[in-house]
Tab-separated table of C-alpha atoms and ligand atoms in Angstrom:
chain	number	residue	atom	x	y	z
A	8	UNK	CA	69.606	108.419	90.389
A	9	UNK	CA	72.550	107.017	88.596
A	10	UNK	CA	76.172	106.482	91.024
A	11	UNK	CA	79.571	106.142	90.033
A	12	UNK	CA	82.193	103.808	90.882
A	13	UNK	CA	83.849	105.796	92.930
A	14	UNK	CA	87.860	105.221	93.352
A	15	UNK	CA	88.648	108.377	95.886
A	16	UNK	CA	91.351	107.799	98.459
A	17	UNK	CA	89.151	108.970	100.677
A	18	UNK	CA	86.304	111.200	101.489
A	19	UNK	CA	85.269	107.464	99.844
A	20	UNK	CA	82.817	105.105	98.869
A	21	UNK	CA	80.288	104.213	101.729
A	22	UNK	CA	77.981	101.495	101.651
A	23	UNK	CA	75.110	102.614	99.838
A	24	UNK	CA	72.677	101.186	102.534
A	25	UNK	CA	73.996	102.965	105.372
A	26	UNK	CA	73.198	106.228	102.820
A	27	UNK	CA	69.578	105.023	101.966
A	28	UNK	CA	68.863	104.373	105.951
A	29	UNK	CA	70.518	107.761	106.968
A	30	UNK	CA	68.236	109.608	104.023
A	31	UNK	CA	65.530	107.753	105.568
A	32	UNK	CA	66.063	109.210	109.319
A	33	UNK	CA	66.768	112.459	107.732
A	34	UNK	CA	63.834	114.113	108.954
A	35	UNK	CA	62.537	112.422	111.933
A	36	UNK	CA	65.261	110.073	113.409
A	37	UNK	CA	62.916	107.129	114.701
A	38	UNK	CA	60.275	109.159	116.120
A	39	UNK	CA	62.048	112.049	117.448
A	40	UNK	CA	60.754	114.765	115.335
A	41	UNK	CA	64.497	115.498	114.145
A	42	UNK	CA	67.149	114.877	112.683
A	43	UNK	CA	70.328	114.180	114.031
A	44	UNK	CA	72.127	116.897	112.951
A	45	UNK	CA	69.212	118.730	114.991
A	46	UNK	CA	69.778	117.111	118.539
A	47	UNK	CA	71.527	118.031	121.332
A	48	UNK	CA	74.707	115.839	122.041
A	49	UNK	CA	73.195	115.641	125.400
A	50	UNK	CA	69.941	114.370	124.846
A	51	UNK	CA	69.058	110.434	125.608
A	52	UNK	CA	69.143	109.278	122.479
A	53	UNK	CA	71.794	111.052	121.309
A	54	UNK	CA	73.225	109.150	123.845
A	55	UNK	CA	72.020	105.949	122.653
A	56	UNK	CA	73.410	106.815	119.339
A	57	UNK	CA	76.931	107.099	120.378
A	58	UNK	CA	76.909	104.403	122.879
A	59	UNK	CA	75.738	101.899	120.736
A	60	UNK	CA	78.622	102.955	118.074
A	61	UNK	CA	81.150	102.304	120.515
A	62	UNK	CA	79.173	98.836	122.017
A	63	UNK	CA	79.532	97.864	118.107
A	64	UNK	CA	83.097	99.054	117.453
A	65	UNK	CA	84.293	96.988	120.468
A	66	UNK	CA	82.429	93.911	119.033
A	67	UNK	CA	84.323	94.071	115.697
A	68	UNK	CA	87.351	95.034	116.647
A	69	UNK	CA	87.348	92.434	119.924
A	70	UNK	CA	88.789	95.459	121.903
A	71	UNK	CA	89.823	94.268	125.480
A	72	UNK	CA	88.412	96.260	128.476
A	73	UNK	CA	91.533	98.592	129.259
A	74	UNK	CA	91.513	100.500	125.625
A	75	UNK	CA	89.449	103.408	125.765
A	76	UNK	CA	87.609	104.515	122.442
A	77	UNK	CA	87.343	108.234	121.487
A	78	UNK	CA	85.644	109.819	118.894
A	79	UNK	CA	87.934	112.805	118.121
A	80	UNK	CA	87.904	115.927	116.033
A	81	UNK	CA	90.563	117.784	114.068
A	82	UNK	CA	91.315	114.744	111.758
A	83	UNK	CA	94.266	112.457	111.279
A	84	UNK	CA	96.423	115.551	111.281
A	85	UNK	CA	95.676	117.326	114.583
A	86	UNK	CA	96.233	113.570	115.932
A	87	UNK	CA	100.007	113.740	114.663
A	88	UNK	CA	100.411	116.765	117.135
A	89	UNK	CA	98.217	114.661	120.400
A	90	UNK	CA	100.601	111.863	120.124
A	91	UNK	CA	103.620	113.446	121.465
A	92	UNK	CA	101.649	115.821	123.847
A	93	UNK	CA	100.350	113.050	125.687
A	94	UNK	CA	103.385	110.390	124.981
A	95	UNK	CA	106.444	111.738	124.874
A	96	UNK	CA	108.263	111.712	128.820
A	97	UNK	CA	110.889	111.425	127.859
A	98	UNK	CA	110.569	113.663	125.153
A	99	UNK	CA	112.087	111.239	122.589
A	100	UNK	CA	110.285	108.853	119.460
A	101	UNK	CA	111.511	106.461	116.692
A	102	UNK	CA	109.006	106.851	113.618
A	103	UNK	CA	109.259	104.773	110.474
A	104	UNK	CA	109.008	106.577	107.375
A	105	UNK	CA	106.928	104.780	104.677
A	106	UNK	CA	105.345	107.603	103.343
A	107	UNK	CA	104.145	111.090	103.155
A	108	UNK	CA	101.651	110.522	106.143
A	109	UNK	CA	104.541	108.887	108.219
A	110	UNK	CA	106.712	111.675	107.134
A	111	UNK	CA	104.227	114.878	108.459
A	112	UNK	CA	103.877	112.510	111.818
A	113	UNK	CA	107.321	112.365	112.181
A	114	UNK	CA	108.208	116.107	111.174
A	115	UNK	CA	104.649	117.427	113.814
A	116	UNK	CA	106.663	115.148	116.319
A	117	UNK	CA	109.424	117.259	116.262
A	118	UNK	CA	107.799	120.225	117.251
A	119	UNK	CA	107.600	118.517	120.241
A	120	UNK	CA	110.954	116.743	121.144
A	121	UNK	CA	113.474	114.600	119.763
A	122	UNK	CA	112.130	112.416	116.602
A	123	UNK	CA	114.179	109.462	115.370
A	124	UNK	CA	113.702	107.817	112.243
A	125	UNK	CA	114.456	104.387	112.778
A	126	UNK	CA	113.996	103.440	109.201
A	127	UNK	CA	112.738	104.630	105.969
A	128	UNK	CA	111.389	103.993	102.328
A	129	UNK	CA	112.627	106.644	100.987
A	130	UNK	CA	115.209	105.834	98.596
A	131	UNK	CA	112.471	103.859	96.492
A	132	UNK	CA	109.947	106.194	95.989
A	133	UNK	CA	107.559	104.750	99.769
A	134	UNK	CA	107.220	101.515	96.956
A	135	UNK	CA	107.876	99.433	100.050
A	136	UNK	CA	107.929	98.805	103.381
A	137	UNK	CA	111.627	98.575	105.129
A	138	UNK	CA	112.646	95.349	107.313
A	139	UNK	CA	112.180	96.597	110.773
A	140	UNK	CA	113.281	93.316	112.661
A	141	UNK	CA	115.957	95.280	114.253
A	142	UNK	CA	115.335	98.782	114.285
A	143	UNK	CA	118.040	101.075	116.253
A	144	UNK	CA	115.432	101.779	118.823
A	145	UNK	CA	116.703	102.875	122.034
A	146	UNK	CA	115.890	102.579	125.674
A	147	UNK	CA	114.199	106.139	125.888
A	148	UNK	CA	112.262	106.264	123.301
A	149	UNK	CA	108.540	106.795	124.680
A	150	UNK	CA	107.077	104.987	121.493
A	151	UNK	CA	107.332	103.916	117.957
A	152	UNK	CA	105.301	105.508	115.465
A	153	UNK	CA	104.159	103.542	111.672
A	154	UNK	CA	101.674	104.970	109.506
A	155	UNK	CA	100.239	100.951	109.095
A	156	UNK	CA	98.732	101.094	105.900
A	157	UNK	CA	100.408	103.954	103.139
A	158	UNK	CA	97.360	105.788	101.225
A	159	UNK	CA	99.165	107.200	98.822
A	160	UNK	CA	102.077	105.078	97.725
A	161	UNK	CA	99.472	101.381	98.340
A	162	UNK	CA	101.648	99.936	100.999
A	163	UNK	CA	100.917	97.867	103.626
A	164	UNK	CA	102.674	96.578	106.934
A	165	UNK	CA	102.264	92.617	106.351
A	166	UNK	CA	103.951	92.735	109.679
A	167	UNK	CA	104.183	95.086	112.672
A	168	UNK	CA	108.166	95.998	113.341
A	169	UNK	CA	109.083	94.311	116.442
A	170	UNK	CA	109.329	97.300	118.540
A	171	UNK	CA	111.839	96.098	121.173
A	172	UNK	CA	109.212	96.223	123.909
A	173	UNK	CA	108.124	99.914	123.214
A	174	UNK	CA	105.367	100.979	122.995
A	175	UNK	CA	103.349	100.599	119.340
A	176	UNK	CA	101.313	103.346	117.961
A	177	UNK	CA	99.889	103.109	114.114
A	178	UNK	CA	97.655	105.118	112.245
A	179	UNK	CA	95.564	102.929	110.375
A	180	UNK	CA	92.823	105.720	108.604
A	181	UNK	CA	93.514	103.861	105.370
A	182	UNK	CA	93.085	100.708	106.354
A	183	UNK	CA	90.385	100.956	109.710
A	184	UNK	CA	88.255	97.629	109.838
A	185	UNK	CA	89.359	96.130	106.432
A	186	UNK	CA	90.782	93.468	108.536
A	187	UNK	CA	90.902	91.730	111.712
A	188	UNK	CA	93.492	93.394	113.897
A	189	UNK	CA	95.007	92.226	117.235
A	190	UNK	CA	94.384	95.671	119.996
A	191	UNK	CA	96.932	94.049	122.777
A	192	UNK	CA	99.330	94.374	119.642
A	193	UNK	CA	99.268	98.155	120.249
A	194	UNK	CA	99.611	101.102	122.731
A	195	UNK	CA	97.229	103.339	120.173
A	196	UNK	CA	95.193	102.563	117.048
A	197	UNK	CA	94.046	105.424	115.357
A	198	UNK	CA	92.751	106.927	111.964
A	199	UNK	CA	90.881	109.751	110.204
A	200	UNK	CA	87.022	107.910	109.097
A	201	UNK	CA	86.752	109.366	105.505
A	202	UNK	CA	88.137	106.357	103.928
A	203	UNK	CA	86.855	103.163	105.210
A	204	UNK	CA	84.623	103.932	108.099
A	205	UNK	CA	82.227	107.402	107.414
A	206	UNK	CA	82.074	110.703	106.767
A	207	UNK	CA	85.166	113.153	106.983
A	208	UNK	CA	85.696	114.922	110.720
A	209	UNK	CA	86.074	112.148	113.053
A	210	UNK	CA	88.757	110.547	114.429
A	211	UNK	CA	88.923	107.237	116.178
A	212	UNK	CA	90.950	106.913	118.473
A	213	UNK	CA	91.601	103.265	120.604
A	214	UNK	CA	93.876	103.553	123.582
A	215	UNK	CA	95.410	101.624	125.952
A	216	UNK	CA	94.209	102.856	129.321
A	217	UNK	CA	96.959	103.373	131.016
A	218	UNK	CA	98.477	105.778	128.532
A	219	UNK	CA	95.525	108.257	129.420
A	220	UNK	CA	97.090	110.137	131.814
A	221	UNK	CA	97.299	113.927	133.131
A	222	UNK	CA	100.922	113.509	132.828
A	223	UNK	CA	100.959	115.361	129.272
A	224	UNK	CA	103.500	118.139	127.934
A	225	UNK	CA	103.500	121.365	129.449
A	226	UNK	CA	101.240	123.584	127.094
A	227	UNK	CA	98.893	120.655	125.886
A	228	UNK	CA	95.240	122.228	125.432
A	229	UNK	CA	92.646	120.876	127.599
A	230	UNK	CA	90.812	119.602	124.450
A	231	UNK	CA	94.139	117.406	123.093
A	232	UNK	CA	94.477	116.014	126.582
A	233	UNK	CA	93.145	112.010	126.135
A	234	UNK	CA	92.199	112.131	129.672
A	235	UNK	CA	90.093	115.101	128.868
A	236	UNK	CA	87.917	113.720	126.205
A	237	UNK	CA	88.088	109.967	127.962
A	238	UNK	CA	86.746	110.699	131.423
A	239	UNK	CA	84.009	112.543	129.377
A	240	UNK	CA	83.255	109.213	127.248
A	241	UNK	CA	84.116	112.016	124.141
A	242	UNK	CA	81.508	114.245	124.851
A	243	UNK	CA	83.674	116.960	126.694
A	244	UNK	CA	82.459	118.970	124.440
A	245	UNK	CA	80.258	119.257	121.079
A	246	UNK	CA	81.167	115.786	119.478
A	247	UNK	CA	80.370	115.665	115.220
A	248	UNK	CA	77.623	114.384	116.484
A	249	UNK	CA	75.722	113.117	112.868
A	250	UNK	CA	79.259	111.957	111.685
A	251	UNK	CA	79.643	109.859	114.516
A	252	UNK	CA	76.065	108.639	113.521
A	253	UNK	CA	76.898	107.101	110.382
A	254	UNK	CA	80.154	105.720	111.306
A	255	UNK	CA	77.414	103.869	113.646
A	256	UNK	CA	75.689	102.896	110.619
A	257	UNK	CA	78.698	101.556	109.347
A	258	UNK	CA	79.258	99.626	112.033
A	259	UNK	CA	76.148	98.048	111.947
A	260	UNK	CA	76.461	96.877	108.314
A	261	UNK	CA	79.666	95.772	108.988
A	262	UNK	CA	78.393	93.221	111.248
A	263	UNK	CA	75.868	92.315	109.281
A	264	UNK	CA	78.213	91.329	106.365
A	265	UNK	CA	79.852	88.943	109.020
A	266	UNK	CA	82.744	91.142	110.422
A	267	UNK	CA	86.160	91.969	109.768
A	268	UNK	CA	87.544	88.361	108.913
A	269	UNK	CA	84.736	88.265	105.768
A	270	UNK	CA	85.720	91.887	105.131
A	271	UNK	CA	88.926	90.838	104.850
A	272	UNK	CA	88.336	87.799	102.597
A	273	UNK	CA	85.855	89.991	100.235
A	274	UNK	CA	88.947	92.767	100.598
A	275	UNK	CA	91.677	89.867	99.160
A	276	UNK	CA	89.138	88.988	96.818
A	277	UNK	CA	88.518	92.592	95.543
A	278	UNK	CA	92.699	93.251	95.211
A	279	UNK	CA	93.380	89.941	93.809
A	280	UNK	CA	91.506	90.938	90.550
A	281	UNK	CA	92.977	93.786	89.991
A	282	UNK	CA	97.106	92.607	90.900
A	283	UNK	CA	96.418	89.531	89.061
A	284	UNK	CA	95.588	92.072	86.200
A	285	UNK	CA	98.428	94.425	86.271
A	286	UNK	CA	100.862	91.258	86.720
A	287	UNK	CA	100.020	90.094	83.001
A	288	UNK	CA	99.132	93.885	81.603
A	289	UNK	CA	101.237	94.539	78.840
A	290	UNK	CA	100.547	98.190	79.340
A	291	UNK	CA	99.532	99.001	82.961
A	292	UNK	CA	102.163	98.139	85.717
A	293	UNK	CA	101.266	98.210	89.320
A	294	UNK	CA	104.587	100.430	91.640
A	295	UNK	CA	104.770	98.560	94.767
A	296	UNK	CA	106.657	95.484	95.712
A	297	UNK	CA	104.803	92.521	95.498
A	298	UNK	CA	104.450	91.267	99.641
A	299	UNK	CA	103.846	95.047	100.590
A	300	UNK	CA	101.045	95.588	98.621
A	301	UNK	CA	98.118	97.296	100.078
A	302	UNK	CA	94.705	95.354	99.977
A	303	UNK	CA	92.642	99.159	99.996
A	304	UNK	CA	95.010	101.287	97.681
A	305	UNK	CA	96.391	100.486	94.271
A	306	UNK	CA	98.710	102.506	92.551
A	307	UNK	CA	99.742	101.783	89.074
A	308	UNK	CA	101.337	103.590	85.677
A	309	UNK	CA	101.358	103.338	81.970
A	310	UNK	CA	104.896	104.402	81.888
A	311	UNK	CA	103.971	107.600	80.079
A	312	UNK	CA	101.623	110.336	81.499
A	313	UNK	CA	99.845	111.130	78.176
A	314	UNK	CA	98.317	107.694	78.386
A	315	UNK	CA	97.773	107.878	82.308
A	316	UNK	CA	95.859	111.331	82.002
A	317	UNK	CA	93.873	110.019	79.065
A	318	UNK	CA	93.135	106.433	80.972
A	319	UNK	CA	91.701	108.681	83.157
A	320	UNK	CA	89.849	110.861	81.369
A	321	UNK	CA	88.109	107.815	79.867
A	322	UNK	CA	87.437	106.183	82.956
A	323	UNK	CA	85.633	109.167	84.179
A	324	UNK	CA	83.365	109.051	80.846
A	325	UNK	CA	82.551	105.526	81.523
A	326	UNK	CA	81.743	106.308	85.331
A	327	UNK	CA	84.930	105.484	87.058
A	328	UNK	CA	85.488	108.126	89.135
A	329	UNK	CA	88.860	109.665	91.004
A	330	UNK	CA	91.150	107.282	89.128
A	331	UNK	CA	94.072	109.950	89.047
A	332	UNK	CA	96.942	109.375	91.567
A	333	UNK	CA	98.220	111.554	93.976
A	334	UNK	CA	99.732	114.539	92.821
A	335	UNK	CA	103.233	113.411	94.280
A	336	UNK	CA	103.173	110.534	92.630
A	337	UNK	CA	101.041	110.876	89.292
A	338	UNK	CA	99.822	108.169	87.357
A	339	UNK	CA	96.809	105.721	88.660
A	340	UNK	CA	95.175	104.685	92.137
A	341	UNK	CA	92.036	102.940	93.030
A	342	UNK	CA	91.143	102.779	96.421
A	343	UNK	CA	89.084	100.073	97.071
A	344	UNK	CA	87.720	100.342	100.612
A	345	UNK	CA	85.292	98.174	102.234
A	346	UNK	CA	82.419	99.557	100.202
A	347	UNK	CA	83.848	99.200	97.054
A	348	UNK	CA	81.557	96.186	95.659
A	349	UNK	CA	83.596	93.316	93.966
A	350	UNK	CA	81.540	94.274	90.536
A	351	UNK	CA	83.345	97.815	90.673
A	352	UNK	CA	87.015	96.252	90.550
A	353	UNK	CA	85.971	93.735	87.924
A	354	UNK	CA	84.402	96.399	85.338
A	355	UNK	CA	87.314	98.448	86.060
A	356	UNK	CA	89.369	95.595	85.146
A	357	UNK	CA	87.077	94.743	81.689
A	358	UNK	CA	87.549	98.371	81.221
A	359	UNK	CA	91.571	98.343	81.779
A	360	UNK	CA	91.778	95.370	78.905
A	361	UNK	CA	89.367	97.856	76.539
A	362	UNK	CA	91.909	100.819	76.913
A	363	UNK	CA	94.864	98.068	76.833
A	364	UNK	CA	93.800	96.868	73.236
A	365	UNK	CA	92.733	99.704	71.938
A	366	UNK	CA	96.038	101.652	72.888
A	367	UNK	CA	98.535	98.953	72.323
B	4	LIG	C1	97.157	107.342	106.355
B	4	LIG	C2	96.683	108.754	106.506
B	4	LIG	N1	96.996	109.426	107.614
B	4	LIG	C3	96.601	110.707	107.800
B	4	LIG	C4	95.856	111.366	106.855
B	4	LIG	C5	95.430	112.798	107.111
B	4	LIG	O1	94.113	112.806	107.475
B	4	LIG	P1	93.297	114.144	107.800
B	4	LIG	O2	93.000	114.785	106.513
B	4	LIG	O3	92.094	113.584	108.512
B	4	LIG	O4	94.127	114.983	108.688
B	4	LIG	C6	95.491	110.704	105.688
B	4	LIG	C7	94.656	111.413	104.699
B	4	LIG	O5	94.421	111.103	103.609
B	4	LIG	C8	95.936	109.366	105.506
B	4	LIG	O6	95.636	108.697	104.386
């Protein structure tokens, strides 16, 4: 068996134990005879399984009593659509655009009602995030929407925008349990797993209780109704029930490692390396202003796309894998999620200075 380092943006690097135990279970799950990709949703220990992912979630994240948690289908993208079928009264938003994820919120939004953008990166290419001390937020705006943590562009909200009072509600798939995050902070915390959390086709959703309601826009289906899949704990209907199961597993080793404040120390750790790097690189550059700068994705550029493409072309021979940067964007990104070990970022650094001196 030989593994990569593997840079992807997401489906991403997973801790290799939680692999190793779920290749373990794969047959018999602790006795049952089967796997869990075999067994019902509504067995008991299905049941356990699912349970014990949200017991552990809660734990982590220190989520009070009145969020619900729901483990969601239909990814980070069908979520853009939920959040104005089951927010928007008044049929008005602000979003904050710091990004192309922000951006396809904002435009699904409008489908909907009216969208505002109260601010936006824009003009710099999403390299930063946009002072949103006083944002033109109005009185009937139902919420305000931030993508919290920019996958593509490697920005980061150091700061949640003071949000006059409304209602706060972030998408945080790139950046789920990298750090230790304050719940009351927000109306909803959501994100896609496939980058720091599990395997691709859940969504987490954590929401304020309150905000589940049957009050939703006319036309919402049944299954994109919160109060739907919350009064059914998320098991209205068939869950992705084995996805849900190593997200579980991730869980678990999180807490083993000592939680999100040591996740968030190793994560500093991990992204220090590499910025201190491209600060003093006399050919690599990284794109994003210095106090935005994401701890889980790096962008950064030669300058000239010849020597991008064949940085990563070499990278791949020497097993660093998924190096190349968005297509919007082009040049370099490593995303560095949770279970990214600090040895990955510091041979892809040894291997940065190689290519440096030998294409200076
Ligand atoms: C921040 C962010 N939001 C949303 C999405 C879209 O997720 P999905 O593919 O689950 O719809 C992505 C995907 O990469 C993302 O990075």
């Amino acid at each position: 068996m030989s593994r990569v380092y593997n840079f992807s943006a997401g489906p991403a690097v997973l801790p290799e134990e939680v692999l190793q135990e779920a290749a373990d279970e794969m047959l018999d799950y602790r006795g049952s005879g089967m796997s869990v990709m075999e067994m019902s949703h509504r067995s008991k220990v299905y049941d356990n399984i699912i349970k014990e992912a949200e017991a552990d979630l809660r734990e982590l994240m220190n989520i009070p009593d009145n969020y619900k948690v729901l483990f969601l289908q239909g990814g980070a993208s069908q979520f853009f659509a939920e959040v104005p079928m089951n927010l928007m009264k008044n049929r008005k938003a602000g979003y904050i655009i710091t990004g192309q994820w922000a951006k396809k919120a904002f435009q699904e939004a409008k489908i909907y009602g009216e969208a505002v953008e109260l601010a936006s990166s824009a003009d710099e290419t999403f390299s930063y995030i946009p002072d949103c001390s006083d944002l033109p937020i109005t009185d009937d705006m139902d919420y305000v929407y931030i993508c919290e943590n920019n996958t593509i562009y490697g920005t980061k909200y150091k700061k949640l925008p003071n949000t006059k009072g409304k209602l706060l509600v972030a998408d945080v798939s790139s950046c789920f349990l990298s750090e230790p995050v304050d719940v009351t902070k927000y109306g909803v915390i959501y994100g896609g797993v496939q980058k720091n959390v599990g395997p691709a086709g859940v969504v987490i959703a954590i929401i304020r209780e309150d905000l589940i309601t049957d009050d939703v826009l006319p036309g919402t289906p049944t299954l994109l109704k919160w109060k739907t899949q919350a009064d059914a704990d998320s098991l209205y209907n068939t869950p992705p029930c084995y996805n849900i199961y190593i997200c579980g597993k991730v869980f678990k080793w999180l807490k083993k490692m000592g939680g999100l404040s040591v996740m968030k120390e190793r994560n500093e750790e991990k992204a220090k390396i590499l910025y201190d790097f491209l600060d003093q690189s006399k050919l690599f550059k990284g794109t994003v202003r210095k106090e935005d700068r994401s701890l889980m994705n790096v962008p950064f550029v030669t300058g000239d796309k010849d020597l991008d493409a064949k940085f990563v072309a070499e990278a791949k021979e020497a097993g660093f894998e998924n190096l190349k940067g968005h297509r919007t964007v082009g040049g370099m990104r490593a995303s560095i999620y949770n279970a990214m070990p600090k040895e990955g970022v510091e041979k892809l650094v040894e291997f940065m200075k190689k290519f440096e001196e030998e294409n200076a």
